[in-house]
Amino acid sequence: DSGVTQTPKHLITATGQRVTLRCSPRSGDLSVYWYQQSLDQGLQFLIQYYNGEERAKGNILERFSAQQFPDLHSELNLSSLELGDSALYFCASSVDGGGGGLGYTFGSGTRLTVV
Amino acid sequence: SQQGEEDPQALSIQEGENATMNCSYKTSINNLQWYRQNSGRGLVHLILIRSNEREKHSGRLRVTLDTSKKSSSLLITASRAADTASYFCATVASGSARQLTFGSGTQLTVLP
């Protein structure tokens, strides 16, 4: 157990639907990062939050949104789902904003299948 | 977009041999990290090397960094079947951006 908890582990949903993925960071970590891993695109950075504030944005589609709550857990919302959104979605956390030279702790991921 | 490429894409060796994986990146970095991923599982942090460091060791792992060539290598000595996994390098860029940018990964298979 890495200390980063992601739920659900698996999700199967239909095109056009909306889903919410949840992440609880490791205790004491203030930063949360979301990544998408697919066979054709590899590991893509989506978005980062630090202590409740959006810190950096990557290749996140407009159909996707995220937030970090006061208790530091984060949710990634995916809407108007398409077949191409099928992927592993990872959450990672770190104690600082990422520049302190510490590694990131990853959760075990949510496997999303859009049918 | 990917930060860079890893080489080779796949590597198959016998148990007890050493495995070397290479990573190239494109931008100036604050640090470079290596991660391991077992099939379909989460990524596990292995080692971090800062931009002002040239070499770092951790157990059977040795990482080198050449910032002039924008490249790094990961050496796993005396490999074991349990080392079979995908290995990714990831960089934290210099400046304000702090997220990890991953390479394409090397699939290592260690045969017993």
Tab-separated table of C-alpha atoms in Angstrom:
chain	number	residue	atom	x	y	z
A	1	ASP	CA	0.000	0.000	0.000
A	2	SER	CA	1.583	3.242	-1.188
A	3	GLY	CA	-0.574	5.450	1.028
A	4	VAL	CA	-2.334	7.019	-1.965
A	5	THR	CA	-5.866	5.652	-2.298
A	6	GLN	CA	-7.776	5.713	-5.544
A	7	THR	CA	-11.379	4.653	-6.003
A	8	PRO	CA	-12.896	2.950	-7.803
A	9	LYS	CA	-10.299	0.485	-9.106
A	10	HIS	CA	-12.343	-0.363	-12.175
A	11	LEU	CA	-15.087	1.520	-13.957
A	12	ILE	CA	-17.047	0.509	-17.044
A	13	THR	CA	-19.386	3.070	-18.504
A	14	ALA	CA	-21.056	4.014	-21.763
A	15	THR	CA	-20.130	6.761	-24.185
A	16	GLY	CA	-21.611	10.131	-23.310
A	17	GLN	CA	-21.680	9.417	-19.602
A	18	ARG	CA	-19.938	11.249	-16.757
A	19	VAL	CA	-17.781	9.661	-14.056
A	20	THR	CA	-15.893	10.849	-11.001
A	21	LEU	CA	-12.582	9.396	-9.894
A	22	ARG	CA	-11.436	9.962	-6.360
A	23	CYS	CA	-7.990	10.208	-4.827
A	24	SER	CA	-6.841	10.489	-1.225
A	25	PRO	CA	-3.196	11.571	-1.020
A	26	ARG	CA	-0.637	10.147	1.349
A	27	SER	CA	-0.920	11.631	4.813
A	28	GLY	CA	0.976	14.931	4.976
A	29	ASP	CA	1.227	15.397	1.203
A	30	LEU	CA	-0.154	18.682	-0.062
A	31	SER	CA	0.192	18.161	-3.815
A	32	VAL	CA	-2.009	15.929	-5.927
A	33	TYR	CA	-1.302	15.130	-9.578
A	34	TRP	CA	-3.506	13.346	-12.093
A	35	TYR	CA	-2.088	11.312	-14.962
A	36	GLN	CA	-3.651	9.366	-17.806
A	37	GLN	CA	-1.931	6.270	-19.147
A	38	SER	CA	-2.954	4.804	-22.468
A	39	LEU	CA	-1.178	2.511	-24.915
A	40	ASP	CA	-0.877	5.116	-27.651
A	41	GLN	CA	-0.159	8.237	-25.553
A	42	GLY	CA	1.849	6.825	-22.677
A	43	LEU	CA	1.747	8.642	-19.342
A	44	GLN	CA	0.263	12.096	-19.791
A	45	PHE	CA	0.112	14.737	-17.081
A	46	LEU	CA	-3.373	16.160	-16.675
A	47	ILE	CA	-3.444	18.549	-13.735
A	48	GLN	CA	-1.840	19.374	-10.384
A	49	TYR	CA	-3.310	20.827	-7.213
A	50	TYR	CA	-1.341	22.125	-4.264
A	51	ASN	CA	-3.104	22.707	-0.959
A	52	GLY	CA	-6.444	23.275	-2.677
A	53	GLU	CA	-5.235	25.502	-5.486
A	54	GLU	CA	-4.667	24.546	-9.108
A	55	ARG	CA	-0.893	24.665	-9.661
A	56	ALA	CA	-0.317	23.366	-13.184
A	57	LYS	CA	-2.314	22.150	-16.139
A	58	GLY	CA	-1.222	19.671	-18.758
A	59	ASN	CA	-2.995	17.874	-21.552
A	60	ILE	CA	-6.386	17.949	-19.883
A	61	LEU	CA	-9.409	18.048	-22.141
A	62	GLU	CA	-12.135	20.641	-21.586
A	63	ARG	CA	-14.510	17.759	-20.891
A	64	PHE	CA	-12.382	16.904	-17.855
A	65	SER	CA	-12.190	18.871	-14.640
A	66	ALA	CA	-10.727	18.367	-11.207
A	67	GLN	CA	-10.660	19.867	-7.759
A	68	GLN	CA	-8.924	19.432	-4.443
A	69	PHE	CA	-10.986	19.722	-1.304
A	70	PRO	CA	-10.045	21.219	2.098
A	71	ASP	CA	-9.242	17.741	3.429
A	72	LEU	CA	-6.802	17.471	0.448
A	73	HIS	CA	-8.575	14.639	-1.332
A	74	SER	CA	-9.095	15.240	-5.019
A	75	GLU	CA	-11.664	14.293	-7.608
A	76	LEU	CA	-11.268	14.054	-11.369
A	77	ASN	CA	-14.492	14.472	-13.297
A	78	LEU	CA	-14.720	13.090	-16.820
A	79	SER	CA	-17.787	13.988	-18.856
A	80	SER	CA	-19.203	13.287	-22.317
A	81	LEU	CA	-17.037	10.202	-22.343
A	82	GLU	CA	-15.664	8.866	-25.608
A	83	LEU	CA	-14.162	5.485	-26.459
A	84	GLY	CA	-10.742	7.122	-26.587
A	85	ASP	CA	-10.987	8.111	-22.925
A	86	SER	CA	-10.523	4.472	-21.951
A	87	ALA	CA	-7.273	4.414	-19.992
A	88	LEU	CA	-5.649	4.003	-16.610
A	89	TYR	CA	-5.980	7.153	-14.533
A	90	PHE	CA	-3.374	7.614	-11.838
A	91	CYS	CA	-3.239	9.980	-8.944
A	92	ALA	CA	0.081	10.842	-7.312
A	93	SER	CA	0.941	12.946	-4.313
A	94	SER	CA	4.012	14.700	-2.975
A	95	VAL	CA	4.707	16.635	0.174
A	96	ASP	CA	5.783	19.773	-1.658
A	97	GLY	CA	4.943	21.340	-4.966
A	98	GLY	CA	7.375	19.065	-6.759
A	99	GLY	CA	10.539	21.110	-6.788
A	100	GLY	CA	11.910	19.977	-3.462
A	101	GLY	CA	13.594	16.965	-4.922
A	102	LEU	CA	11.320	14.367	-3.420
A	103	GLY	CA	9.752	11.495	-5.266
A	104	TYR	CA	6.082	11.200	-5.939
A	105	THR	CA	3.845	8.480	-4.519
A	106	PHE	CA	1.404	6.946	-6.957
A	107	GLY	CA	-1.886	5.245	-6.297
A	108	SER	CA	-2.770	1.954	-7.940
A	109	GLY	CA	-4.967	3.678	-10.504
A	110	THR	CA	-8.517	3.552	-11.823
A	111	ARG	CA	-9.002	1.562	-14.998
A	112	LEU	CA	-11.724	3.268	-17.013
A	113	THR	CA	-13.358	1.408	-19.873
A	114	VAL	CA	-15.786	3.309	-22.074
A	115	VAL	CA	-18.047	1.075	-24.165
B	1	SER	CA	3.492	15.152	-24.792
B	2	GLN	CA	6.398	12.951	-23.792
B	3	GLN	CA	9.551	14.575	-22.479
B	4	GLY	CA	11.748	12.215	-24.371
B	5	GLU	CA	12.518	8.710	-25.386
B	6	GLU	CA	13.804	5.682	-23.579
B	7	ASP	CA	16.067	3.170	-25.123
B	8	PRO	CA	15.640	0.315	-25.627
B	9	GLN	CA	11.876	-0.015	-25.766
B	10	ALA	CA	12.210	-3.618	-24.646
B	11	LEU	CA	15.062	-5.562	-23.058
B	12	SER	CA	15.270	-9.255	-22.270
B	13	ILE	CA	18.118	-10.634	-20.161
B	14	GLN	CA	18.990	-13.663	-18.041
B	15	GLU	CA	18.818	-13.593	-14.280
B	16	GLY	CA	22.104	-12.416	-12.802
B	17	GLU	CA	22.974	-10.179	-15.748
B	18	ASN	CA	23.031	-6.405	-15.576
B	19	ALA	CA	20.337	-4.315	-17.270
B	20	THR	CA	20.969	-0.831	-18.614
B	21	MET	CA	18.242	1.522	-19.724
B	22	ASN	CA	18.763	4.947	-21.231
B	23	CYS	CA	16.605	8.041	-21.203
B	24	SER	CA	16.845	11.257	-23.169
B	25	TYR	CA	14.954	14.428	-22.410
B	26	LYS	CA	14.444	17.789	-24.086
B	27	THR	CA	14.325	20.639	-21.568
B	28	SER	CA	16.407	21.900	-18.661
B	29	ILE	CA	15.563	19.976	-15.535
B	30	ASN	CA	15.432	20.394	-11.786
B	31	ASN	CA	15.689	16.655	-11.219
B	32	LEU	CA	15.195	13.312	-12.967
B	33	GLN	CA	13.466	10.330	-11.414
B	34	TRP	CA	13.101	6.671	-12.301
B	35	TYR	CA	9.944	4.722	-11.669
B	36	ARG	CA	8.992	1.099	-12.002
B	37	GLN	CA	5.592	-0.224	-13.022
B	38	ASN	CA	4.471	-3.810	-12.833
B	39	SER	CA	1.879	-4.708	-15.435
B	40	GLY	CA	-1.282	-2.639	-14.943
B	41	ARG	CA	-0.218	-1.496	-11.490
B	42	GLY	CA	0.812	1.827	-10.007
B	43	LEU	CA	4.226	3.374	-10.418
B	44	VAL	CA	6.822	2.981	-7.717
B	45	HIS	CA	9.504	5.602	-7.179
B	46	LEU	CA	12.990	4.107	-7.409
B	47	ILE	CA	15.531	6.903	-7.319
B	48	LEU	CA	15.893	10.649	-7.858
B	49	ILE	CA	18.941	12.499	-9.136
B	50	ARG	CA	19.229	16.270	-9.044
B	51	SER	CA	20.510	18.321	-11.957
B	52	ASN	CA	23.774	19.085	-10.139
B	53	GLU	CA	24.494	15.406	-9.466
B	54	ARG	CA	26.216	13.066	-11.904
B	55	GLU	CA	25.741	9.673	-10.303
B	56	LYS	CA	23.643	8.111	-7.578
B	57	HIS	CA	23.360	4.632	-6.099
B	58	SER	CA	20.581	2.844	-4.273
B	59	GLY	CA	21.046	-0.851	-3.561
B	60	ARG	CA	21.391	-2.602	-6.934
B	61	LEU	CA	20.473	0.581	-8.803
B	62	ARG	CA	22.910	3.054	-10.288
B	63	VAL	CA	21.733	6.182	-12.054
B	64	THR	CA	23.853	8.572	-14.064
B	65	LEU	CA	22.921	11.966	-15.404
B	66	ASP	CA	24.601	13.951	-18.180
B	67	THR	CA	22.900	17.319	-18.410
B	68	SER	CA	25.091	18.405	-21.336
B	69	LYS	CA	23.697	15.526	-23.378
B	70	LYS	CA	20.275	15.655	-21.704
B	71	SER	CA	20.453	11.975	-20.946
B	72	SER	CA	20.348	9.550	-18.051
B	73	SER	CA	20.893	5.857	-17.588
B	74	LEU	CA	19.615	3.343	-15.079
B	75	LEU	CA	21.707	0.278	-14.329
B	76	ILE	CA	20.231	-2.655	-12.442
B	77	THR	CA	22.951	-5.039	-11.342
B	78	ALA	CA	22.557	-8.768	-10.728
B	79	SER	CA	19.000	-8.742	-12.047
B	80	ARG	CA	16.305	-11.035	-10.689
B	81	ALA	CA	13.107	-12.378	-12.230
B	82	ALA	CA	11.220	-10.070	-9.840
B	83	ASP	CA	12.793	-7.075	-11.589
B	84	THR	CA	10.594	-7.790	-14.623
B	85	ALA	CA	8.566	-4.597	-15.114
B	86	SER	CA	8.381	-1.399	-17.128
B	87	TYR	CA	10.825	1.301	-16.156
B	88	PHE	CA	10.143	4.974	-16.781
B	89	CYS	CA	12.286	8.020	-16.451
B	90	ALA	CA	10.535	11.239	-15.532
B	91	THR	CA	11.755	14.797	-15.269
B	92	VAL	CA	10.810	17.841	-13.258
B	93	ALA	CA	11.595	20.873	-15.390
B	94	SER	CA	13.512	23.901	-14.209
B	95	GLY	CA	11.411	26.943	-13.468
B	96	SER	CA	7.897	27.051	-12.170
B	97	ALA	CA	6.505	23.858	-13.692
B	98	ARG	CA	6.754	21.093	-11.121
B	99	GLN	CA	4.898	18.160	-12.603
B	100	LEU	CA	6.627	14.984	-13.717
B	101	THR	CA	6.964	14.460	-17.451
B	102	PHE	CA	7.457	10.825	-18.342
B	103	GLY	CA	9.402	9.071	-21.027
B	104	SER	CA	7.995	6.230	-23.062
B	105	GLY	CA	9.386	3.480	-20.856
B	106	THR	CA	11.493	0.351	-21.220
B	107	GLN	CA	9.916	-3.062	-20.761
B	108	LEU	CA	12.442	-5.246	-18.949
B	109	THR	CA	12.046	-9.009	-18.895
B	110	VAL	CA	14.389	-11.009	-16.692
B	111	LEU	CA	14.362	-14.687	-17.539
B	112	PRO	CA	14.957	-17.192	-14.725
